Short mmCIF file of C-alpha atoms in Angstrom, two decimals:
data_model
loop_
_atom_site.label_atom_id
_atom_site.label_comp_id
_atom_site.label_asym_id
_atom_site.label_seq_id
_atom_site.Cartn_x
_atom_site.Cartn_y
_atom_site.Cartn_z
CA UNK A 1 4.97 -86.86 -158.68
CA UNK A 2 6.87 -83.66 -159.94
CA UNK A 3 3.72 -81.36 -161.00
CA UNK A 4 1.84 -82.66 -157.99
CA UNK A 5 4.17 -81.68 -155.48
CA UNK A 6 5.08 -78.65 -157.48
CA UNK A 7 1.28 -77.84 -157.59
CA UNK A 8 0.91 -78.39 -154.02
CA UNK A 9 3.78 -75.77 -152.83
CA UNK A 10 2.34 -73.19 -155.31
CA UNK A 11 -0.92 -73.76 -153.72
CA UNK A 12 0.44 -73.43 -149.89
CA UNK A 13 2.86 -70.19 -150.89
CA UNK A 14 -0.23 -68.10 -152.49
CA UNK A 15 -2.25 -69.09 -149.35
CA UNK A 16 0.24 -67.75 -147.26
CA UNK A 17 0.68 -64.43 -149.38
CA UNK A 18 -2.85 -63.95 -149.32
CA UNK A 19 -2.83 -64.52 -145.22
CA UNK A 20 -0.05 -62.32 -145.13
CA UNK A 21 -1.64 -59.59 -146.81
CA UNK A 22 -4.85 -60.30 -144.59
CA UNK A 23 -3.09 -59.59 -141.75
CA UNK A 24 -1.31 -56.67 -142.52
CA UNK A 25 -4.51 -55.19 -143.28
CA UNK A 26 -6.44 -56.88 -140.33
CA UNK A 27 -6.22 -53.44 -138.44
CA UNK A 28 -8.56 -51.77 -141.10
CA UNK A 29 -12.56 -52.50 -141.19
CA UNK A 30 -13.41 -55.18 -143.88
CA UNK A 31 -14.76 -52.81 -145.92
CA UNK A 32 -11.70 -50.47 -146.43
CA UNK A 33 -10.52 -53.13 -148.65
CA UNK A 34 -13.07 -54.97 -150.41
CA UNK A 35 -12.92 -58.39 -152.49
CA UNK A 36 -12.36 -56.18 -155.87
CA UNK A 37 -9.47 -53.72 -154.70
CA UNK A 38 -5.66 -54.37 -155.79
CA UNK A 39 -3.77 -52.56 -153.06
CA UNK A 40 -0.87 -53.15 -155.30
CA UNK A 41 -2.15 -52.02 -158.41
CA UNK A 42 -4.25 -49.28 -156.35
CA UNK A 43 -1.02 -47.78 -154.73
CA UNK A 44 0.73 -47.67 -158.35
CA UNK A 45 -2.13 -45.99 -159.57
CA UNK A 46 -1.97 -43.26 -156.94
CA UNK A 47 1.66 -43.17 -156.95
CA UNK A 48 1.44 -42.94 -161.44
CA UNK A 49 -1.05 -39.95 -160.93
CA UNK A 50 1.35 -38.12 -158.19
CA UNK A 51 4.06 -38.24 -160.68
CA UNK A 52 1.82 -37.11 -163.30
CA UNK A 53 0.91 -34.13 -161.36
CA UNK A 54 4.16 -32.96 -160.77
CA UNK A 55 5.05 -32.47 -164.23
CA UNK A 56 2.16 -29.65 -164.09
CA UNK A 57 3.27 -28.33 -160.73
CA UNK A 58 6.33 -27.63 -160.20
CA UNK A 59 7.60 -29.65 -163.60
CA UNK A 60 5.94 -27.40 -166.20
CA UNK A 61 6.31 -24.36 -164.30
CA UNK A 62 9.49 -24.57 -164.01
CA UNK A 63 10.53 -25.53 -167.74
CA UNK A 64 8.12 -22.70 -169.11
CA UNK A 65 9.18 -20.18 -166.12
CA UNK A 66 13.28 -21.04 -166.93
CA UNK A 67 12.31 -19.81 -170.73
CA UNK A 68 10.71 -17.20 -170.54
CA UNK A 69 12.04 -13.52 -169.76
CA UNK A 70 12.52 -12.82 -166.11
CA UNK A 71 9.83 -9.81 -165.94
CA UNK A 72 7.12 -12.59 -167.19
CA UNK A 73 8.47 -15.69 -165.03
CA UNK A 74 5.41 -15.02 -162.08
CA UNK A 75 2.63 -14.71 -164.99
CA UNK A 76 3.81 -17.75 -166.85
CA UNK A 77 4.02 -19.85 -163.83
CA UNK A 78 0.43 -18.42 -162.48
CA UNK A 79 -1.34 -19.50 -165.67
CA UNK A 80 -0.02 -23.11 -165.34
CA UNK A 81 -0.56 -22.78 -161.78
CA UNK A 82 -4.43 -21.87 -162.51
CA UNK A 83 -5.01 -24.41 -164.98
CA UNK A 84 -4.30 -27.25 -162.63
CA UNK A 85 -6.60 -25.85 -159.88
CA UNK A 86 -9.70 -24.74 -162.02
CA UNK A 87 -9.54 -27.89 -163.61
CA UNK A 88 -9.21 -30.50 -160.72
CA UNK A 89 -13.00 -28.35 -159.20
CA UNK A 90 -14.54 -28.70 -162.64
CA UNK A 91 -13.21 -32.47 -162.98
CA UNK A 92 -15.04 -33.12 -160.05
CA UNK A 93 -18.26 -31.53 -160.06
CA UNK A 94 -18.81 -32.80 -163.74
CA UNK A 95 -16.15 -33.08 -165.95
CA UNK A 96 -15.06 -36.89 -164.84
CA UNK A 97 -18.17 -38.42 -165.57
CA UNK A 98 -18.56 -36.12 -168.90
CA UNK A 99 -15.41 -37.71 -169.87
CA UNK A 100 -16.01 -41.32 -168.88
CA UNK A 101 -18.89 -42.29 -167.12
CA UNK A 102 -22.22 -43.87 -169.08
CA UNK A 103 -23.60 -41.85 -172.28
CA UNK A 104 -26.10 -39.08 -171.66
CA UNK A 105 -25.76 -38.51 -175.88
CA UNK A 106 -25.29 -41.47 -178.23
CA UNK A 107 -25.72 -41.60 -181.86
CA UNK A 108 -26.67 -45.06 -182.89
CA UNK A 109 -24.74 -46.83 -180.20
CA UNK A 110 -21.79 -44.40 -180.65
CA UNK A 111 -21.32 -42.51 -177.54
CA UNK A 112 -20.98 -38.69 -178.09
CA UNK A 113 -20.85 -37.10 -174.50
CA UNK A 114 -21.07 -38.92 -170.99
CA UNK A 115 -23.53 -37.62 -168.38
CA UNK A 116 -21.75 -34.31 -166.54
CA UNK A 117 -22.63 -35.47 -162.67
CA UNK A 118 -20.42 -35.01 -159.74
CA UNK A 119 -18.58 -36.70 -158.07
CA UNK A 120 -18.67 -36.16 -154.41
CA UNK A 121 -21.01 -38.72 -152.43
CA UNK A 122 -19.83 -41.75 -150.39
CA UNK A 123 -21.61 -44.01 -152.57
CA UNK A 124 -19.63 -42.77 -155.53
CA UNK A 125 -16.31 -42.51 -153.31
CA UNK A 126 -15.95 -46.43 -151.97
CA UNK A 127 -16.96 -47.73 -155.29
CA UNK A 128 -14.89 -49.53 -158.09
CA UNK A 129 -13.45 -47.97 -160.76
CA UNK A 130 -15.33 -48.78 -163.88
CA UNK A 131 -15.50 -47.11 -167.23
CA UNK A 132 -19.16 -48.47 -168.36
CA UNK A 133 -18.81 -47.74 -171.99
CA UNK A 134 -15.23 -48.84 -172.74
CA UNK A 135 -16.83 -52.24 -170.58
CA UNK A 136 -12.97 -51.51 -167.71
CA UNK A 137 -13.80 -52.17 -164.31
CA UNK A 138 -10.03 -51.96 -163.31
CA UNK A 139 -9.44 -53.24 -159.66
CA UNK A 140 -8.70 -49.66 -158.22
CA UNK A 141 -10.98 -47.84 -156.23
CA UNK A 142 -13.12 -45.21 -158.45
CA UNK A 143 -11.29 -41.91 -156.32
CA UNK A 144 -8.07 -43.21 -157.73
CA UNK A 145 -9.13 -43.28 -161.49
CA UNK A 146 -10.90 -40.01 -160.60
CA UNK A 147 -7.75 -38.55 -159.35
CA UNK A 148 -5.20 -40.18 -162.16
CA UNK A 149 -7.59 -38.99 -165.19
CA UNK A 150 -7.48 -35.42 -163.59
CA UNK A 151 -3.78 -34.94 -163.86
CA UNK A 152 -4.05 -35.76 -167.48
CA UNK A 153 -6.76 -32.86 -167.80
CA UNK A 154 -5.11 -30.67 -166.06
CA UNK A 155 -1.66 -30.84 -167.68
CA UNK A 156 -3.72 -30.52 -171.20
CA UNK A 157 -4.45 -26.69 -171.21
CA UNK A 158 -1.46 -26.75 -169.36
CA UNK A 159 0.52 -27.24 -172.42
CA UNK A 160 -1.02 -24.87 -174.56
CA UNK A 161 0.61 -21.96 -172.03
CA UNK A 162 4.13 -22.26 -173.61
CA UNK A 163 2.74 -20.56 -176.80
CA UNK A 164 1.06 -17.54 -175.14
CA UNK A 165 3.73 -16.55 -172.63
CA UNK A 166 4.53 -12.84 -172.55
CA UNK A 167 1.11 -11.20 -173.70
CA UNK A 168 -1.80 -13.30 -172.67
CA UNK A 169 -4.39 -11.15 -170.57
CA UNK A 170 -4.93 -13.40 -167.32
CA UNK A 171 -8.10 -12.52 -166.96
CA UNK A 172 -8.55 -13.63 -170.55
CA UNK A 173 -6.97 -17.39 -169.46
CA UNK A 174 -9.06 -17.65 -166.74
CA UNK A 175 -11.83 -17.90 -168.57
CA UNK A 176 -10.46 -19.61 -171.28
CA UNK A 177 -8.84 -22.74 -169.48
CA UNK A 178 -12.78 -23.97 -168.05
CA UNK A 179 -14.59 -23.52 -171.47
CA UNK A 180 -11.99 -25.65 -173.03
CA UNK A 181 -11.58 -27.78 -170.62
CA UNK A 182 -15.04 -28.80 -170.65
CA UNK A 183 -15.91 -28.16 -174.40
CA UNK A 184 -13.03 -29.22 -175.99
CA UNK A 185 -10.96 -32.02 -173.92
CA UNK A 186 -13.89 -33.84 -171.79
CA UNK A 187 -15.39 -34.80 -175.58
CA UNK A 188 -11.96 -35.62 -176.99
CA UNK A 189 -11.53 -37.78 -173.88
CA UNK A 190 -14.59 -39.57 -174.19
CA UNK A 191 -14.39 -40.46 -177.82
CA UNK A 192 -11.06 -42.21 -177.32
CA UNK A 193 -10.72 -43.45 -173.56
CA UNK A 194 -14.51 -43.31 -172.31
CA UNK A 195 -15.24 -45.93 -175.13
CA UNK A 196 -16.72 -43.02 -177.40
CA UNK A 197 -17.53 -43.58 -181.15
CA UNK A 198 -13.54 -43.09 -182.22
CA UNK A 199 -12.94 -45.88 -179.82
CA UNK A 200 -15.44 -47.95 -181.08
CA UNK A 201 -14.24 -48.00 -184.57
CA UNK A 202 -11.07 -48.93 -183.25
CA UNK A 203 -8.80 -45.87 -182.71
CA UNK A 204 -6.36 -46.55 -180.16
CA UNK A 205 -4.14 -43.81 -177.85
CA UNK A 206 -2.68 -45.59 -174.80
CA UNK A 207 -1.67 -42.30 -173.01
CA UNK A 208 -2.48 -39.01 -175.11
CA UNK A 209 -1.02 -38.61 -178.04
CA UNK A 210 -4.16 -37.90 -179.92
CA UNK A 211 -6.28 -36.55 -176.54
CA UNK A 212 -3.59 -34.62 -174.86
CA UNK A 213 -0.53 -33.69 -177.24
CA UNK A 214 -1.87 -33.47 -180.51
CA UNK A 215 -5.09 -31.62 -179.12
CA UNK A 216 -2.79 -28.80 -177.22
CA UNK A 217 -0.62 -28.68 -179.69
CA UNK A 218 -3.17 -27.52 -182.26
CA UNK A 219 -5.15 -25.43 -179.86
CA UNK A 220 -1.80 -23.27 -178.67
CA UNK A 221 -1.25 -22.50 -182.72
CA UNK A 222 -4.68 -21.66 -183.22
CA UNK A 223 -4.60 -19.46 -180.06
CA UNK A 224 -1.23 -18.04 -180.68
CA UNK A 225 -2.76 -17.20 -184.27
CA UNK A 226 -5.87 -15.12 -182.31
CA UNK A 227 -4.02 -13.32 -179.45
CA UNK A 228 -1.36 -12.35 -181.49
CA UNK A 229 2.63 -11.51 -181.14
CA UNK A 230 4.28 -10.63 -178.24
CA UNK A 231 5.98 -6.96 -178.05
CA UNK A 232 8.15 -5.50 -181.00
CA UNK A 233 11.87 -6.55 -179.68
CA UNK A 234 10.78 -9.46 -177.74
CA UNK A 235 9.53 -11.68 -180.39
CA UNK A 236 12.67 -14.02 -179.33
CA UNK A 237 12.70 -16.74 -176.80
CA UNK A 238 15.47 -15.54 -174.10
CA UNK A 239 15.23 -18.01 -171.59
CA UNK A 240 16.05 -16.22 -168.10
CA UNK A 241 17.10 -19.07 -166.44
CA UNK A 242 18.34 -22.75 -167.98
CA UNK A 243 19.08 -24.36 -164.97
CA UNK A 244 15.59 -23.91 -163.78
CA UNK A 245 14.47 -25.45 -167.58
CA UNK A 246 16.68 -28.20 -166.78
CA UNK A 247 15.08 -28.77 -163.78
CA UNK A 248 11.92 -29.10 -165.01
CA UNK A 249 12.82 -31.28 -168.10
CA UNK A 250 14.23 -34.08 -165.32
CA UNK A 251 10.54 -33.62 -163.88
CA UNK A 252 8.59 -33.98 -167.03
CA UNK A 253 10.63 -36.72 -167.76
CA UNK A 254 10.55 -39.03 -165.23
CA UNK A 255 7.23 -38.09 -164.18
CA UNK A 256 6.05 -39.64 -167.58
CA UNK A 257 7.26 -43.00 -166.30
CA UNK A 258 3.46 -42.49 -164.50
CA UNK A 259 2.02 -40.74 -167.33
CA UNK A 260 2.58 -44.44 -169.38
CA UNK A 261 3.21 -47.03 -167.03
CA UNK A 262 -0.47 -45.71 -164.85
CA UNK A 263 -2.41 -46.22 -168.14
CA UNK A 264 -2.92 -50.34 -168.06
CA UNK A 265 -4.65 -49.09 -164.74
CA UNK A 266 -2.93 -51.74 -162.70
CA UNK A 267 0.77 -53.38 -161.65
CA UNK A 268 1.47 -55.14 -164.97
CA UNK A 269 3.55 -56.43 -167.69
CA UNK A 270 2.41 -53.97 -169.78
CA UNK A 271 2.90 -51.39 -167.30
CA UNK A 272 6.62 -51.93 -167.01
CA UNK A 273 7.03 -52.04 -171.58
CA UNK A 274 5.27 -48.81 -171.04
CA UNK A 275 7.78 -47.26 -168.92
CA UNK A 276 10.82 -48.82 -170.72
CA UNK A 277 9.47 -48.02 -174.18
CA UNK A 278 8.61 -44.14 -172.94
CA UNK A 279 12.00 -43.81 -171.92
CA UNK A 280 13.94 -45.59 -174.53
CA UNK A 281 12.09 -43.23 -176.82
CA UNK A 282 12.79 -39.98 -175.06
CA UNK A 283 16.22 -41.19 -174.76
CA UNK A 284 16.66 -41.48 -179.14
CA UNK A 285 14.40 -38.49 -179.80
CA UNK A 286 16.87 -36.56 -177.36
CA UNK A 287 20.05 -38.04 -179.40
CA UNK A 288 18.53 -37.47 -182.91
CA UNK A 289 17.78 -33.54 -181.90
CA UNK A 290 21.52 -33.38 -181.01
CA UNK A 291 22.88 -34.75 -183.73
CA UNK A 292 20.99 -32.45 -186.20
CA UNK A 293 22.03 -29.57 -184.02
CA UNK A 294 25.47 -30.73 -184.17
CA UNK A 295 25.13 -31.43 -188.13
CA UNK A 296 23.63 -28.18 -189.14
CA UNK A 297 23.54 -25.91 -186.71
CA UNK A 298 27.19 -26.75 -185.08
CA UNK A 299 26.23 -26.33 -181.36
CA UNK A 300 24.42 -28.68 -178.89
CA UNK A 301 22.28 -26.74 -176.67
CA UNK A 302 20.11 -27.56 -173.53
CA UNK A 303 17.41 -25.94 -175.35
CA UNK A 304 17.35 -28.32 -177.92
CA UNK A 305 18.04 -31.82 -176.08
CA UNK A 306 14.96 -30.69 -173.79
CA UNK A 307 12.84 -30.20 -177.37
CA UNK A 308 13.85 -33.22 -178.45
CA UNK A 309 13.39 -35.35 -174.90
CA UNK A 310 9.80 -33.70 -174.68
CA UNK A 311 9.11 -34.58 -178.67
CA UNK A 312 10.04 -38.04 -177.99
CA UNK A 313 8.13 -38.63 -175.11
CA UNK A 314 5.39 -36.94 -176.88
CA UNK A 315 5.65 -39.93 -179.77
CA UNK A 316 5.86 -42.78 -177.73
CA UNK A 317 2.74 -41.99 -175.60
CA UNK A 318 0.03 -42.94 -178.13
CA UNK A 319 1.99 -46.16 -178.63
CA UNK A 320 4.00 -46.91 -175.56
CA UNK A 321 2.11 -50.00 -174.03
CA UNK A 322 1.43 -51.26 -177.57
CA UNK A 323 4.24 -51.60 -179.20
CA UNK A 324 8.05 -53.68 -178.71
CA UNK A 325 11.53 -52.20 -178.27
CA UNK A 326 12.33 -51.87 -182.05
CA UNK A 327 8.75 -50.00 -182.79
CA UNK A 328 9.64 -47.38 -179.44
CA UNK A 329 13.36 -46.66 -181.05
CA UNK A 330 11.67 -46.16 -184.38
CA UNK A 331 8.99 -43.74 -183.19
CA UNK A 332 11.23 -42.12 -180.72
CA UNK A 333 13.85 -41.36 -183.83
CA UNK A 334 11.04 -40.40 -185.75
CA UNK A 335 9.81 -38.04 -183.77
CA UNK A 336 12.47 -36.04 -182.75
CA UNK A 337 13.61 -35.97 -186.25
CA UNK A 338 10.36 -34.35 -187.23
CA UNK A 339 9.75 -32.21 -184.31
CA UNK A 340 13.43 -30.59 -185.32
CA UNK A 341 12.35 -29.99 -188.86
CA UNK A 342 9.19 -28.66 -187.63
CA UNK A 343 10.26 -26.25 -185.67
CA UNK A 344 13.72 -25.33 -187.73
CA UNK A 345 12.86 -25.25 -191.27
CA UNK A 346 8.74 -24.43 -190.94
CA UNK A 347 7.27 -22.89 -187.79
CA UNK A 348 9.59 -20.56 -187.43
CA UNK A 349 10.83 -19.68 -191.12
CA UNK A 350 7.64 -20.70 -193.28
CA UNK A 351 5.72 -17.77 -194.71
CA UNK A 352 3.00 -17.00 -194.00
CA UNK A 353 3.32 -19.74 -190.39
CA UNK A 354 6.08 -17.66 -188.99
CA UNK A 355 4.16 -14.69 -188.15
CA UNK A 356 1.87 -17.05 -185.79
CA UNK A 357 4.00 -16.55 -182.63
CA UNK A 358 4.20 -19.66 -180.52
CA UNK A 359 6.75 -18.77 -178.60
CA UNK A 360 8.00 -21.82 -177.45
CA UNK A 361 7.03 -23.93 -180.24
CA UNK A 362 4.07 -26.08 -178.49
CA UNK A 363 2.67 -27.39 -182.04
CA UNK A 364 6.01 -28.59 -183.21
CA UNK A 365 6.96 -30.53 -179.86
CA UNK A 366 3.61 -31.64 -179.32
CA UNK A 367 1.16 -31.63 -181.91
CA UNK A 368 3.74 -33.24 -184.40
CA UNK A 369 5.12 -36.23 -182.81
CA UNK A 370 1.59 -36.58 -180.47
CA UNK A 371 0.16 -37.45 -184.67
CA UNK A 372 3.00 -38.70 -185.61
CA UNK A 373 3.29 -41.19 -182.82
CA UNK A 374 -0.41 -42.26 -182.93
CA UNK A 375 -0.68 -42.63 -186.35
CA UNK A 376 2.75 -45.15 -186.33
CA UNK A 377 0.57 -46.93 -183.82
CA UNK A 378 -1.40 -48.00 -186.19
CA UNK A 379 1.80 -49.38 -188.15
CA UNK A 380 3.68 -51.17 -185.23
CA UNK A 381 1.36 -52.30 -182.71
CA UNK A 382 2.41 -55.62 -182.09
CA UNK A 383 0.19 -58.06 -181.00
CA UNK A 384 2.08 -59.83 -178.82
CA UNK A 385 2.48 -56.52 -176.95
CA UNK A 386 -1.22 -54.96 -177.37
CA UNK A 387 -2.49 -58.35 -176.07
CA UNK A 388 -1.22 -57.96 -172.59
CA UNK A 389 -4.01 -54.66 -172.54
CA UNK A 390 -6.11 -55.18 -175.66
CA UNK A 391 -6.49 -58.09 -177.55
CA UNK A 392 -6.62 -58.72 -180.63
CA UNK A 393 -5.16 -54.90 -181.29
CA UNK A 394 -2.35 -55.27 -184.07
CA UNK A 395 -0.72 -52.58 -186.39
CA UNK A 396 -0.34 -52.91 -190.63
CA UNK A 397 3.28 -54.39 -189.83
CA UNK A 398 1.52 -56.99 -189.01
CA UNK A 399 -1.22 -57.27 -191.56
CA UNK A 400 -3.72 -55.02 -189.94
CA UNK A 401 -4.22 -52.03 -192.09
CA UNK A 402 -7.50 -50.80 -191.33
CA UNK A 403 -5.68 -49.81 -187.87
CA UNK A 404 -3.29 -47.14 -189.47
CA UNK A 405 -6.78 -46.05 -191.69
CA UNK A 406 -7.99 -45.41 -188.62
CA UNK A 407 -5.36 -44.04 -186.53
CA UNK A 408 -5.09 -41.30 -189.39
CA UNK A 409 -8.66 -40.57 -189.32
CA UNK A 410 -8.65 -40.57 -185.88
CA UNK A 411 -6.01 -37.89 -185.93
CA UNK A 412 -7.80 -35.64 -188.13
CA UNK A 413 -10.80 -35.77 -185.85
CA UNK A 414 -8.78 -34.43 -183.07
CA UNK A 415 -6.87 -31.71 -184.78
CA UNK A 416 -10.15 -30.48 -186.58
CA UNK A 417 -12.16 -30.16 -183.69
CA UNK A 418 -9.33 -28.81 -181.37
CA UNK A 419 -8.96 -26.29 -183.72
CA UNK A 420 -11.83 -25.02 -184.82
CA UNK A 421 -13.70 -25.22 -181.29
CA UNK A 422 -10.80 -23.30 -179.53
CA UNK A 423 -10.97 -20.61 -182.18
CA UNK A 424 -14.90 -20.11 -181.32
CA UNK A 425 -14.24 -20.18 -177.17
CA UNK A 426 -11.44 -17.24 -177.97
CA UNK A 427 -13.83 -15.54 -180.22
CA UNK A 428 -16.63 -15.40 -177.36
CA UNK A 429 -13.89 -14.29 -174.89
CA UNK A 430 -12.55 -11.26 -176.51
CA UNK A 431 -16.27 -10.04 -176.84
CA UNK A 432 -15.86 -9.91 -172.86
CA UNK A 433 -12.21 -9.41 -172.32
CA UNK A 434 -9.29 -8.36 -174.50
CA UNK A 435 -7.42 -11.68 -175.32
CA UNK A 436 -4.38 -9.97 -174.71
CA UNK A 437 -2.68 -7.30 -172.09
CA UNK A 438 -2.10 -3.84 -172.75
CA UNK A 439 1.48 -2.79 -174.21
CA UNK A 440 2.02 -0.90 -171.35
CA UNK A 441 1.41 -3.96 -169.13
CA UNK A 442 3.65 -6.10 -171.34
CA UNK A 443 6.16 -3.80 -171.02
CA UNK A 444 6.15 -3.74 -167.56
CA UNK A 445 5.53 -7.51 -167.08
CA UNK A 446 4.62 -9.40 -163.80
CA UNK A 447 4.78 -6.29 -161.43
CA UNK A 448 2.00 -4.72 -163.63
CA UNK A 449 -0.11 -8.01 -164.02
CA UNK A 450 0.58 -9.67 -160.56
CA UNK A 451 1.79 -7.06 -158.46
CA UNK A 452 5.11 -9.09 -157.64
CA UNK A 453 8.04 -9.75 -159.23
CA UNK A 454 10.39 -13.81 -159.33
CA UNK A 455 13.36 -11.62 -158.67
CA UNK A 456 14.83 -8.63 -156.70
CA UNK A 457 15.91 -6.48 -159.61
CA UNK A 458 18.48 -4.97 -157.52
CA UNK A 459 20.58 -8.72 -156.49
CA UNK A 460 19.48 -9.41 -159.84
CA UNK A 461 20.19 -6.41 -162.21
CA UNK A 462 18.96 -7.20 -165.99
CA UNK A 463 21.81 -8.05 -168.29
CA UNK A 464 23.05 -5.74 -170.70
CA UNK A 465 22.01 -7.47 -173.21
CA UNK A 466 19.59 -10.33 -173.76
CA UNK A 467 20.57 -13.38 -175.89
CA UNK A 468 18.49 -14.45 -178.48
CA UNK A 469 17.79 -17.89 -178.39
CA UNK A 470 16.16 -19.39 -182.03
CA UNK A 471 15.24 -23.17 -182.14
CA UNK A 472 18.09 -23.90 -179.69
CA UNK A 473 21.19 -21.47 -181.22
CA UNK A 474 22.08 -18.49 -179.71
CA UNK A 475 23.48 -15.10 -181.04
CA UNK A 476 24.15 -11.72 -179.96
#
């Protein structure tokens, strides 16, 4: 009897909720809220996309802009702003469908590339989101999914900026971004997120540890090698505004709630787990970096704390919706420690690697934790958590050693493809225009590059001495 009453009450409550929703939306034509659309999920995805967009504009603009010398602030921020804008145009014209649409090229059933068609017509813009090869039809609109995936595509080349500040020719950058986005990011997104061949083999990447961070980190170090180092006397990280860096970090950290929390494509339990795991990993990675800094260098620094937080955010990204809290804790700790070791003991110290001028350590803070987080996903993927989004997924810790193997294979494929294609693209661009700005242009900076400066030099006179900041340590 109690069960019957409970069932009746539950049904009545559900009916009232549906009726209330219909009344709330009654002012709209029925076609604007079709049966397949979940207003809550659609609203969250638009919000998540906006959070991720803020990570680039203004998040990365502030973060990288604060880390550079004041005479390169405009140039650094313009590189990010340009990437965000050009990728949006390409994304709508052909790149979204190339990355998530029906296959154009498949080999023995394994998807290689989607059909590069535009997303412009009313028939497409009013349709339900659909990723055909991955057999995903989330209950949100296609424009929502298109924009959500765009902000990921935009931030990926923008991350590369951190390795190339203070010397790249802006004209070369204008050619590099569209070519790299179409030829590198698009195919990798299809292989792992669009249902392509790596996904068909079982590789997973929850929110971009491979597609975004490993990809960008490898491309960054290859590009830094091709373009060459900064001017003599300027090959040192000299942040002109650490307050600006802190503001950028805040936008990156909280924006990551949308970065990882939006990837279930709806308002789900898994989205909540992903957000919580994201923040836990970032916090423990930051603390790990600070402890290592204090132990080895005797001083905790803001630049070190920021690098640690970013490393943790990157490391948890491929695993956020697949692991439990303990897995997130371990991945965050390992990511912070590995990135610290890479930056302090290898990238800036080990010959001949130290001759590659990756200005802000993009390789160490993105490629290393991206690789590590993706591989550890193959260890710690919890079937009880993963069942909320990918039923059947589990890691080696739960008896599925194949998952660990395919995660390693996918990481190697992403790194090799990104590195080779970046090298090829830059070689082609160098035939058209120099990859680096001239020494005279660099000696002047923004005024010569863009005809404007970030600060009035009379209001903000240049300091008498530069402070060298390397790996979170300062010395005169």
